[in-house]
Amino acid sequence: MRIRSLGVIDDAVVELSPGFTAVTGETGAGKTMVVTSLGLLLGGRADPALVRIGAKAAVVEGRILVRPGSPAALRAEEAGAELEDGALLISRTVSAEGRSRAHLGGRSVPVGLLAELADDLVAVHGQTDQQGLLRPARQRQALDRYAGDAVAAPLEKYTASYRRLRAVAAELDTLTTRARERSQEADLLRFGLDEIAAVAPAPGEDTELAAEAERLGHAESLASAAQTAHAGLAGNPEDPEAVDAGTLVAGAHRALESVRSHDPALGTLAERIGELGILLADVAGELAGYADDLDADPRRLAAVEERRAALTQLTRKYGFAEGTVNSVLEWAEQGSVRLLELDGDDGRIAELTAERDGLRDGLSLLAQALTDAREEAATRFASAVTQELASLAMPHARVTIDVRQTEEPSGDSVEVGGRPVAYGPSGADEVELLLAPHPGAPPRPIAKGASGGELSRVMLAVEVVFAGSDPVPTYLFDEVDAGVGGKAAVEVGRRLAKLARSAQVVVVTHLPQVAAFADRQLLVEKTHDGSVTRSGVTVLEGEARVRELSRMLAGHEDSASARAHAEELLAAARADA
């Protein structure tokens, strides 16, 4: 992280070890600004009072390694952020006026998105800032991972059955609550289909009838025209003197035929005129037949118009936008299919009801199996955490895990322990960590049953037991050593080192016994003007680390006995590792 103009820090860079990093320094040197900075990067509340006096804004920039495909990486990519070599770049700016801005992977994002990522990146445990395992939902998830296959196997089956039950219940609810609407829809479909069946339209019938009505409406003029054309082509029996086209063409053909032997060109023309005569005769014959077949009966015209009116009524009701008989027939086809669906709903309701009841019975068995497995794992877990607390200066504290269910006397429920209880996508259990800090004290939720310093130690014990089960890659402890000294402090350091074998651990501490177990120790110190600059955050190695541990032990670096003790602590920590 790079921190600028935040609290006493003017400009400093903090590089955290992959394992266990201890942050030390004099009181008021700015150690807690490391915690504050990380909190800002993870969507914490922006307090303008944190901005260094004289600065316009405080800026925190961080580079966090994330696993490809992890929830944090997927959520960041979904927001448009880019990962650079598996690292996510985050920045947070807080102005002196109180405005706050956030950037993720080169993109401006809402601060709330950083808070979403926090759940999968860092678990913070401090006097006033606790995340992760204090939430009951996270406690249940962690307990499930701790339990392993004993919970994973029934949970996988339960989840599949739960999803199917939700789908069945939703479909069943739709069918039953809309029964009246479906009945009305079915009645309207039946009425329409009956009305169409009574008329019995044929495909394209409206087009054919329109053409016939046009002919019948102009029968006299059509007949007169056909007769006149026939007379012009084939002659008029009532006027033998009139010359017709057929006679003229026949004469022309004979004239050319008589001389075609003298010139082949005229022979070709004679053949074409002969073809023309044949064509004229065919057309004249068809005109004669048309005139004879033309029906001028007004009763037929009335019947056609009546049929067209019936079809028009159907097309107005069921003809879609096209308004044709073919579209009416299409509506009838679709309506018949939909009516079959509606008529089959009663059988579908019975089928779904039976499936729902069967799924509920199966869920009850799976939920009971989940409860049994969680209770067994909770007993083992509580015992392990209680043992850890005994070595962390809390010898009389006792941790339990309450695995309980919410009764659901009516409505949707499953049977667990012979009684109806509410259920959800992860079973019927609510899981909560309880702490009794001393004999006679009632167990209470850990957030309420311990002081700030005790709470950090409780969470350390919990995280150590959960190590490897909780997917959060980084743990930050502030004041984990409050009220602890001597042998207990050594045990705190030892357990932090143990946790660091499976995750990154960052600890702000005053205790040399804790700092000695760190893989990397950072010293935060002020300059003479009271600020922390870039050079004010130093990685301590060798002699420099011995001097800082001596200061933490005796109050000054040059005490021979303190130096000897510091070297002894480092040697013991290395041997323990």
XYZ file of C-alpha atoms in Angstrom:
577
model
C 0.000 0.000 0.000
C 1.000 3.617 -0.555
C -0.481 6.026 1.969
C -0.446 9.796 1.497
C -1.731 12.592 3.752
C -3.603 10.253 6.082
C -3.441 11.144 9.764
C 0.182 11.500 10.841
C 1.379 9.802 7.644
C 2.671 12.218 5.028
C 3.802 9.707 2.411
C 4.652 6.082 3.164
C 4.786 2.706 1.428
C 3.834 -0.474 3.290
C 4.844 -3.846 1.842
C 3.240 -6.798 3.579
C 4.783 -10.266 3.756
C 2.956 -13.218 2.205
C 3.030 -14.869 5.642
C 2.996 -13.056 8.977
C 3.684 -9.294 9.082
C 3.935 -7.466 12.400
C 3.562 -3.687 12.478
C 5.236 -2.071 15.497
C 6.232 1.386 16.695
C 5.831 3.874 19.494
C 2.363 4.813 20.688
C 0.994 7.522 18.401
C 3.482 6.769 15.645
C 0.716 5.909 13.208
C 0.536 2.111 13.356
C -3.250 2.124 13.348
C -3.160 4.140 10.117
C -2.158 0.865 8.445
C -5.436 -0.634 9.623
C -7.315 2.524 8.655
C -5.739 2.546 5.194
C -6.674 -1.036 4.528
C -10.180 -0.270 5.750
C -10.481 2.582 3.240
C -9.295 0.341 0.409
C -12.030 -2.113 1.347
C -14.891 0.373 1.324
C -14.711 1.599 4.927
C -16.304 4.862 6.047
C -14.459 7.951 4.837
C -13.844 10.396 7.715
C -12.572 13.803 6.506
C -10.935 14.244 9.916
C -8.389 11.630 8.788
C -7.018 13.969 6.108
C -3.675 15.387 7.195
C -3.836 19.050 8.193
C -2.872 21.252 5.259
C -3.586 18.566 2.637
C -6.475 18.665 0.183
C -7.103 14.932 0.260
C -5.860 11.648 1.662
C -5.023 8.918 -0.866
C -4.536 5.197 -0.294
C -3.437 2.943 -3.151
C -3.088 -0.810 -2.894
C -2.011 -3.748 -5.016
C -3.747 -6.943 -3.970
C -3.065 -10.373 -5.428
C -6.255 -12.308 -6.192
C -6.749 -15.847 -7.396
C -8.064 -16.051 -10.990
C -11.651 -17.234 -10.921
C -12.131 -16.306 -7.257
C -15.348 -14.474 -6.279
C -13.377 -11.230 -5.831
C -11.735 -11.529 -9.258
C -15.018 -12.348 -10.992
C -16.870 -9.481 -9.292
C -14.088 -7.035 -10.186
C -14.053 -8.136 -13.834
C -17.833 -7.867 -13.939
C -17.454 -4.213 -12.897
C -15.019 -3.625 -15.773
C -11.809 -3.742 -13.728
C -8.647 -5.156 -15.258
C -6.220 -7.464 -13.450
C -2.508 -6.936 -14.016
C -0.503 -10.149 -13.598
C -3.089 -11.488 -11.168
C -3.122 -8.263 -9.135
C -5.984 -5.877 -8.526
C -5.128 -2.189 -8.202
C -7.372 -0.296 -5.788
C -7.308 3.367 -4.825
C -9.399 5.454 -2.472
C -9.360 9.243 -2.191
C -10.939 11.170 0.676
C -11.070 14.957 0.368
C -10.900 17.353 3.292
C -14.514 18.316 2.440
C -15.643 14.730 2.933
C -16.012 13.626 -0.691
C -14.820 10.124 -1.471
C -13.809 8.427 -4.724
C -12.844 4.841 -5.487
C -11.040 3.232 -8.419
C -10.724 -0.474 -9.116
C -8.497 -1.918 -11.825
C -8.347 1.432 -13.634
C -12.105 2.040 -13.493
C -14.056 4.453 -11.322
C -16.456 2.404 -9.178
C -18.912 2.983 -6.322
C -17.372 2.683 -2.864
C -19.961 -0.007 -2.101
C -18.279 -2.295 -4.629
C -15.066 -2.212 -2.582
C -17.092 -3.254 0.465
C -18.457 -6.209 -1.530
C -14.947 -7.331 -2.380
C -13.858 -6.982 1.257
C -15.828 -10.067 2.288
C -13.690 -12.242 0.015
C -10.338 -10.486 0.508
C -9.706 -9.534 4.137
C -11.080 -10.453 7.552
C -10.507 -7.524 9.921
C -10.468 -8.055 13.689
C -9.914 -5.020 15.862
C -11.251 -3.039 18.784
C -13.939 -1.281 16.746
C -13.848 -2.945 13.344
C -14.882 -6.560 12.965
C -15.776 -8.307 9.744
C -16.207 -11.796 8.368
C -16.988 -14.398 10.991
C -19.099 -12.079 13.163
C -21.941 -12.523 10.654
C -24.076 -15.626 11.300
C -24.300 -16.447 7.583
C -20.492 -16.483 7.344
C -20.303 -18.568 10.512
C -22.566 -21.191 8.957
C -20.495 -21.255 5.765
C -17.274 -21.599 7.757
C -18.732 -24.368 9.907
C -19.828 -26.217 6.768
C -16.301 -26.040 5.365
C -14.900 -27.156 8.717
C -17.281 -30.146 8.711
C -16.092 -31.210 5.248
C -17.852 -34.003 3.336
C -20.151 -34.751 6.273
C -22.033 -31.552 5.367
C -20.963 -31.083 1.736
C -22.617 -34.296 0.474
C -26.115 -33.760 1.931
C -25.869 -30.012 1.228
C -25.298 -30.645 -2.483
C -28.375 -32.897 -2.649
C -30.376 -30.476 -0.511
C -29.504 -27.510 -2.744
C -30.603 -29.341 -5.900
C -33.893 -30.405 -4.287
C -34.446 -26.915 -2.898
C -34.066 -25.308 -6.316
C -36.450 -27.803 -7.888
C -38.959 -27.243 -5.089
C -38.797 -23.464 -5.628
C -39.446 -23.948 -9.356
C -42.339 -26.360 -8.755
C -43.884 -24.121 -6.090
C -43.665 -21.072 -8.360
C -45.350 -22.872 -11.258
C -47.998 -24.309 -8.950
C -48.676 -20.893 -7.460
C -49.103 -19.423 -10.930
C -51.544 -22.144 -11.955
C -53.659 -22.004 -8.808
C -53.794 -18.248 -8.282
C -54.733 -17.642 -11.913
C -57.429 -20.317 -12.075
C -60.219 -17.772 -12.693
C -58.244 -16.008 -15.396
C -57.445 -19.313 -17.066
C -61.125 -20.323 -16.968
C -62.159 -17.060 -18.590
C -59.479 -17.454 -21.240
C -60.632 -20.999 -21.998
C -64.280 -19.840 -22.368
C -63.269 -17.113 -24.812
C -61.208 -19.568 -26.836
C -64.066 -22.080 -27.021
C -66.512 -19.382 -28.128
C -64.153 -18.195 -30.863
C -63.368 -21.695 -32.091
C -67.086 -22.570 -32.195
C -67.838 -19.379 -34.114
C -65.137 -20.150 -36.672
C -66.244 -23.778 -36.950
C -69.840 -22.662 -37.644
C -68.703 -20.590 -40.633
C -66.064 -23.163 -41.695
C -63.943 -20.886 -43.866
C -61.627 -22.415 -46.456
C -58.062 -21.190 -47.055
C -58.067 -18.247 -49.490
C -61.864 -18.283 -49.723
C -62.204 -14.538 -49.143
C -59.968 -13.774 -52.130
C -61.885 -16.144 -54.425
C -65.266 -14.747 -53.383
C -64.102 -11.178 -53.909
C -63.154 -12.021 -57.505
C -66.473 -13.815 -58.107
C -68.464 -10.899 -56.681
C -66.618 -8.557 -59.032
C -67.595 -10.715 -62.030
C -71.202 -11.127 -60.983
C -71.607 -7.422 -60.352
C -70.564 -6.613 -63.928
C -72.020 -9.632 -65.738
C -73.925 -7.686 -68.422
C -70.984 -5.493 -69.451
C -68.660 -8.513 -69.409
C -71.034 -10.519 -71.642
C -71.476 -7.629 -74.081
C -67.753 -7.123 -74.366
C -67.149 -10.841 -74.950
C -69.824 -10.975 -77.666
C -68.463 -7.889 -79.432
C -64.959 -9.287 -79.386
C -66.207 -12.648 -80.681
C -68.036 -10.987 -83.556
C -64.908 -9.041 -84.488
C -62.860 -12.208 -84.607
C -65.323 -14.801 -85.977
C -68.110 -12.767 -87.584
C -71.665 -11.746 -86.684
C -74.375 -14.234 -87.757
C -76.925 -11.430 -87.774
C -74.839 -9.334 -90.256
C -73.418 -11.614 -93.014
C -71.937 -8.642 -94.830
C -69.709 -7.609 -91.924
C -66.043 -8.376 -92.371
C -64.338 -10.188 -89.430
C -60.698 -10.582 -88.518
C -60.737 -14.323 -89.085
C -61.923 -13.952 -92.705
C -59.346 -11.265 -93.435
C -56.498 -13.311 -91.988
C -57.630 -16.386 -93.912
C -57.609 -14.362 -97.165
C -54.131 -13.060 -96.466
C -52.929 -16.589 -95.811
C -54.349 -17.871 -99.111
C -52.761 -15.019 -101.087
C -49.293 -15.821 -99.789
C -49.725 -19.577 -100.129
C -50.426 -19.134 -103.857
C -47.017 -17.571 -104.498
C -44.789 -19.046 -101.768
C -43.095 -21.346 -104.296
C -41.590 -18.340 -105.996
C -40.004 -16.867 -102.816
C -39.244 -18.773 -99.584
C -39.501 -15.506 -97.592
C -43.203 -15.232 -98.370
C -43.599 -18.877 -97.459
C -42.285 -18.171 -93.983
C -44.684 -15.261 -93.601
C -47.539 -17.438 -94.838
C -46.774 -19.943 -92.059
C -46.792 -17.204 -89.419
C -50.143 -15.854 -90.729
C -51.490 -19.411 -90.586
C -50.466 -19.612 -86.926
C -52.172 -16.273 -86.329
C -55.381 -17.635 -87.858
C -55.299 -20.640 -85.545
C -54.746 -18.356 -82.508
C -57.671 -16.125 -83.565
C -59.916 -19.182 -83.873
C -58.908 -20.391 -80.363
C -59.551 -16.985 -78.767
C -62.881 -16.694 -80.600
C -63.901 -20.099 -79.251
C -62.969 -19.178 -75.658
C -64.911 -15.891 -75.961
C -67.954 -17.808 -77.093
C -67.623 -20.218 -74.161
C -67.064 -17.352 -71.670
C -70.250 -15.634 -72.784
C -72.222 -18.877 -72.564
C -70.863 -19.777 -69.094
C -71.170 -16.319 -67.535
C -73.639 -16.569 -64.641
C -75.691 -13.421 -64.313
C -78.076 -14.896 -61.726
C -78.691 -12.219 -59.047
C -79.422 -14.965 -56.502
C -75.840 -16.221 -56.823
C -74.518 -12.690 -56.297
C -76.614 -12.342 -53.129
C -75.287 -15.674 -51.810
C -71.690 -14.598 -52.480
C -72.142 -11.265 -50.687
C -73.766 -12.991 -47.723
C -70.829 -15.405 -47.447
C -68.357 -12.553 -47.705
C -70.117 -10.717 -44.865
C -69.815 -13.788 -42.627
C -66.093 -14.090 -43.407
C -65.558 -10.354 -42.821
C -67.074 -10.681 -39.345
C -64.590 -13.445 -38.528
C -61.583 -11.560 -39.868
C -62.460 -8.500 -37.783
C -62.468 -10.607 -34.598
C -59.732 -13.140 -35.208
C -57.795 -12.014 -38.277
C -54.863 -10.352 -36.483
C -53.525 -7.306 -38.309
C -53.764 -8.986 -41.732
C -57.544 -9.361 -41.568
C -57.670 -12.381 -43.907
C -59.309 -15.785 -43.731
C -55.871 -17.400 -43.598
C -55.013 -15.393 -40.453
C -58.349 -16.465 -38.933
C -57.412 -20.093 -39.531
C -53.986 -19.429 -37.951
C -55.692 -17.984 -34.853
C -57.900 -21.059 -34.661
C -54.877 -23.352 -34.821
C -53.070 -21.469 -32.029
C -56.255 -21.232 -29.976
C -56.776 -24.996 -30.178
C -53.244 -25.628 -28.856
C -53.681 -23.108 -26.018
C -57.064 -24.584 -25.096
C -55.490 -28.012 -24.764
C -52.916 -26.496 -22.403
C -55.578 -24.791 -20.306
C -57.752 -27.889 -20.183
C -54.696 -29.872 -19.066
C -53.883 -27.490 -16.170
C -56.016 -29.406 -13.683
C -53.981 -32.517 -14.302
C -50.778 -30.466 -14.177
C -51.798 -28.981 -10.814
C -52.317 -32.446 -9.361
C -48.986 -33.592 -10.793
C -47.103 -30.584 -9.407
C -48.781 -30.884 -6.018
C -47.645 -34.469 -5.707
C -44.100 -33.533 -6.764
C -44.013 -30.635 -4.306
C -45.099 -32.825 -1.398
C -42.510 -35.420 -2.314
C -39.770 -32.801 -2.523
C -40.757 -31.429 0.883
C -40.524 -34.857 2.437
C -37.114 -35.362 0.846
C -35.953 -31.925 1.999
C -36.992 -32.760 5.537
C -34.697 -35.787 5.540
C -31.828 -33.854 3.977
C -32.318 -30.887 6.342
C -32.229 -33.267 9.307
C -29.008 -34.810 7.975
C -27.502 -31.322 7.614
C -28.526 -30.390 11.156
C -27.025 -33.583 12.591
C -23.740 -33.082 10.719
C -23.514 -29.420 11.731
C -24.216 -30.159 15.374
C -21.488 -32.810 15.428
C -18.999 -30.441 13.751
C -20.055 -27.591 16.065
C -19.223 -29.687 19.125
C -15.746 -30.481 17.807
C -15.159 -26.896 16.745
C -16.302 -25.374 20.060
C -14.032 -27.711 21.989
C -11.036 -26.794 19.796
C -11.635 -23.038 20.142
C -12.092 -23.319 23.905
C -8.720 -25.076 24.134
C -7.121 -22.327 22.054
C -8.557 -19.639 24.357
C -7.050 -21.343 27.394
C -3.617 -20.611 25.925
C -4.562 -17.023 25.056
C -5.011 -15.787 28.657
C -8.714 -16.704 28.660
C -8.547 -19.977 30.646
C -12.124 -19.842 31.870
C -13.779 -18.810 28.611
C -15.995 -21.300 26.846
C -17.152 -21.123 23.225
C -20.207 -22.930 21.920
C -21.971 -22.939 18.583
C -25.723 -22.629 18.628
C -27.268 -24.591 15.761
C -30.961 -23.745 15.869
C -34.024 -23.574 13.669
C -36.870 -21.077 13.410
C -40.266 -22.644 13.947
C -42.732 -22.245 11.137
C -46.136 -23.326 12.517
C -47.922 -22.600 9.248
C -47.053 -22.072 5.605
C -44.081 -23.508 3.789
C -41.842 -25.560 6.104
C -39.870 -28.770 6.505
C -39.730 -31.220 9.374
C -36.603 -31.189 11.533
C -36.607 -32.904 14.881
C -40.296 -33.734 14.500
C -41.459 -30.120 14.198
C -42.107 -27.770 11.281
C -39.317 -25.212 10.776
C -38.438 -22.546 8.251
C -35.877 -23.441 5.620
C -33.718 -21.731 3.012
C -31.196 -22.511 0.284
C -28.626 -23.803 2.814
C -30.932 -25.826 5.023
C -33.032 -25.089 8.075
C -30.195 -24.124 10.429
C -29.084 -20.813 11.840
C -25.536 -20.947 13.188
C -24.129 -18.540 15.749
C -20.919 -18.529 17.796
C -21.505 -17.915 21.511
C -19.006 -16.999 24.221
C -19.175 -17.373 27.999
C -16.071 -15.374 29.096
C -16.050 -16.739 32.644
C -17.831 -19.379 34.748
C -21.431 -18.471 35.509
C -21.731 -16.068 32.571
C -24.467 -16.966 30.094
C -23.288 -17.720 26.557
C -23.787 -14.685 24.327
C -22.983 -13.900 20.678
C -19.233 -13.327 20.457
C -19.678 -9.707 19.318
C -21.551 -8.984 22.576
C -19.925 -11.407 24.998
C -16.347 -10.096 24.881
C -14.477 -6.845 25.276
C -12.485 -5.438 22.345
C -9.213 -7.129 23.319
C -10.955 -10.381 24.222
C -12.874 -10.313 20.981
C -9.697 -10.162 18.913
C -8.290 -13.131 20.820
C -11.532 -15.053 20.402
C -11.469 -14.345 16.691
C -7.814 -15.399 16.542
C -8.717 -18.695 18.176
C -11.637 -19.108 15.787
C -9.520 -18.310 12.741
C -6.781 -20.725 13.855
C -9.288 -23.544 14.183
C -10.933 -22.576 10.907
C -7.546 -22.231 9.162
C -7.790 -23.798 5.745
C -11.592 -23.870 5.854
C -12.273 -20.142 5.496
C -11.349 -18.909 1.980
C -10.436 -15.348 3.052
C -6.757 -14.960 2.062
C -5.801 -12.146 4.472
C -6.405 -11.561 8.183
C -5.794 -8.256 9.925
C -5.607 -8.165 13.733
C -5.466 -4.902 15.684
C -5.113 -5.006 19.476
C -5.148 -8.818 19.489
C -2.674 -8.590 22.387
C -4.748 -6.233 24.559
C -4.539 -7.322 28.199
C -2.078 -10.125 27.402
C 1.509 -10.572 28.546
C 4.162 -13.119 29.408
C 3.489 -16.700 28.363
C 0.076 -15.874 26.944
C 1.689 -13.325 24.603
C 4.023 -16.015 23.315
C 1.021 -18.250 22.630
C -0.686 -15.409 20.740
C 2.403 -15.063 18.549
C 2.649 -18.805 18.043
C -0.982 -19.053 16.921
C -0.667 -16.106 14.582
C 2.311 -17.839 13.005
C 0.263 -21.027 12.722
C -2.558 -19.145 10.981
C 0.002 -17.550 8.627
C 0.895 -20.986 7.249
C -2.402 -21.024 5.325
C -3.103 -17.296 4.878
C -1.575 -13.842 4.991
C -1.656 -12.351 8.509
C -1.091 -8.706 9.416
C -0.898 -7.729 13.102
C -0.545 -4.328 14.738
C 1.087 -5.112 18.080
C 2.868 -3.684 21.130
C 4.152 -7.053 22.285
C 7.662 -8.225 21.354
C 6.588 -11.815 22.053
C 4.087 -11.492 19.194
C 6.363 -9.537 16.841
C 9.146 -12.098 17.209
C 7.055 -14.739 15.422
C 6.515 -12.557 12.350
C 8.063 -13.359 8.982
C 8.452 -9.610 8.448
C 8.457 -6.791 10.972
C 7.608 -3.236 9.933
C 8.554 -0.273 12.091
C 6.425 2.855 11.882
C 8.215 5.913 13.267
C 7.741 9.647 13.055
C 10.251 12.213 11.897
C 11.135 15.160 14.067
C 8.296 17.256 12.626
C 5.760 14.694 13.783
C 4.944 13.092 10.414
C 5.558 9.663 8.939
C 7.306 9.869 5.584
C 8.169 7.246 2.991
C 11.277 6.348 4.935
C 9.270 6.202 8.143
C 7.965 2.662 7.450
C 10.982 0.397 7.615
C 11.412 -3.349 7.136
C 13.444 -4.512 10.119
C 16.095 -7.163 9.662
C 19.013 -8.458 11.669
C 20.381 -5.963 14.182
C 17.613 -3.426 13.493
C 14.955 -5.961 14.463
C 16.814 -6.886 17.657
C 16.986 -3.184 18.582
C 13.233 -2.689 18.035
C 12.347 -5.777 20.069
C 14.662 -4.518 22.812
C 12.836 -1.180 22.804
C 9.498 -2.987 23.044
C 10.813 -5.080 25.952
C 12.658 -2.492 28.039
C 11.713 0.899 26.664
C 15.162 1.552 25.113
C 17.318 -0.191 22.557
C 20.646 -0.380 24.401
C 19.666 -2.556 27.362
C 21.945 -5.609 27.351
C 19.403 -7.762 29.112
C 16.646 -6.602 26.729
C 18.853 -7.414 23.724
C 19.556 -10.854 25.103
C 15.850 -11.410 25.682
C 15.039 -10.167 22.175
C 17.535 -12.562 20.620
C 16.114 -15.345 22.742
C 12.579 -14.554 21.511
C 13.696 -14.602 17.886
C 15.552 -17.870 18.349
C 12.574 -19.471 20.078
C 10.238 -18.299 17.319
C 12.524 -19.687 14.600
C 12.794 -22.980 16.456
C 9.027 -23.159 16.847
C 8.558 -22.587 13.122
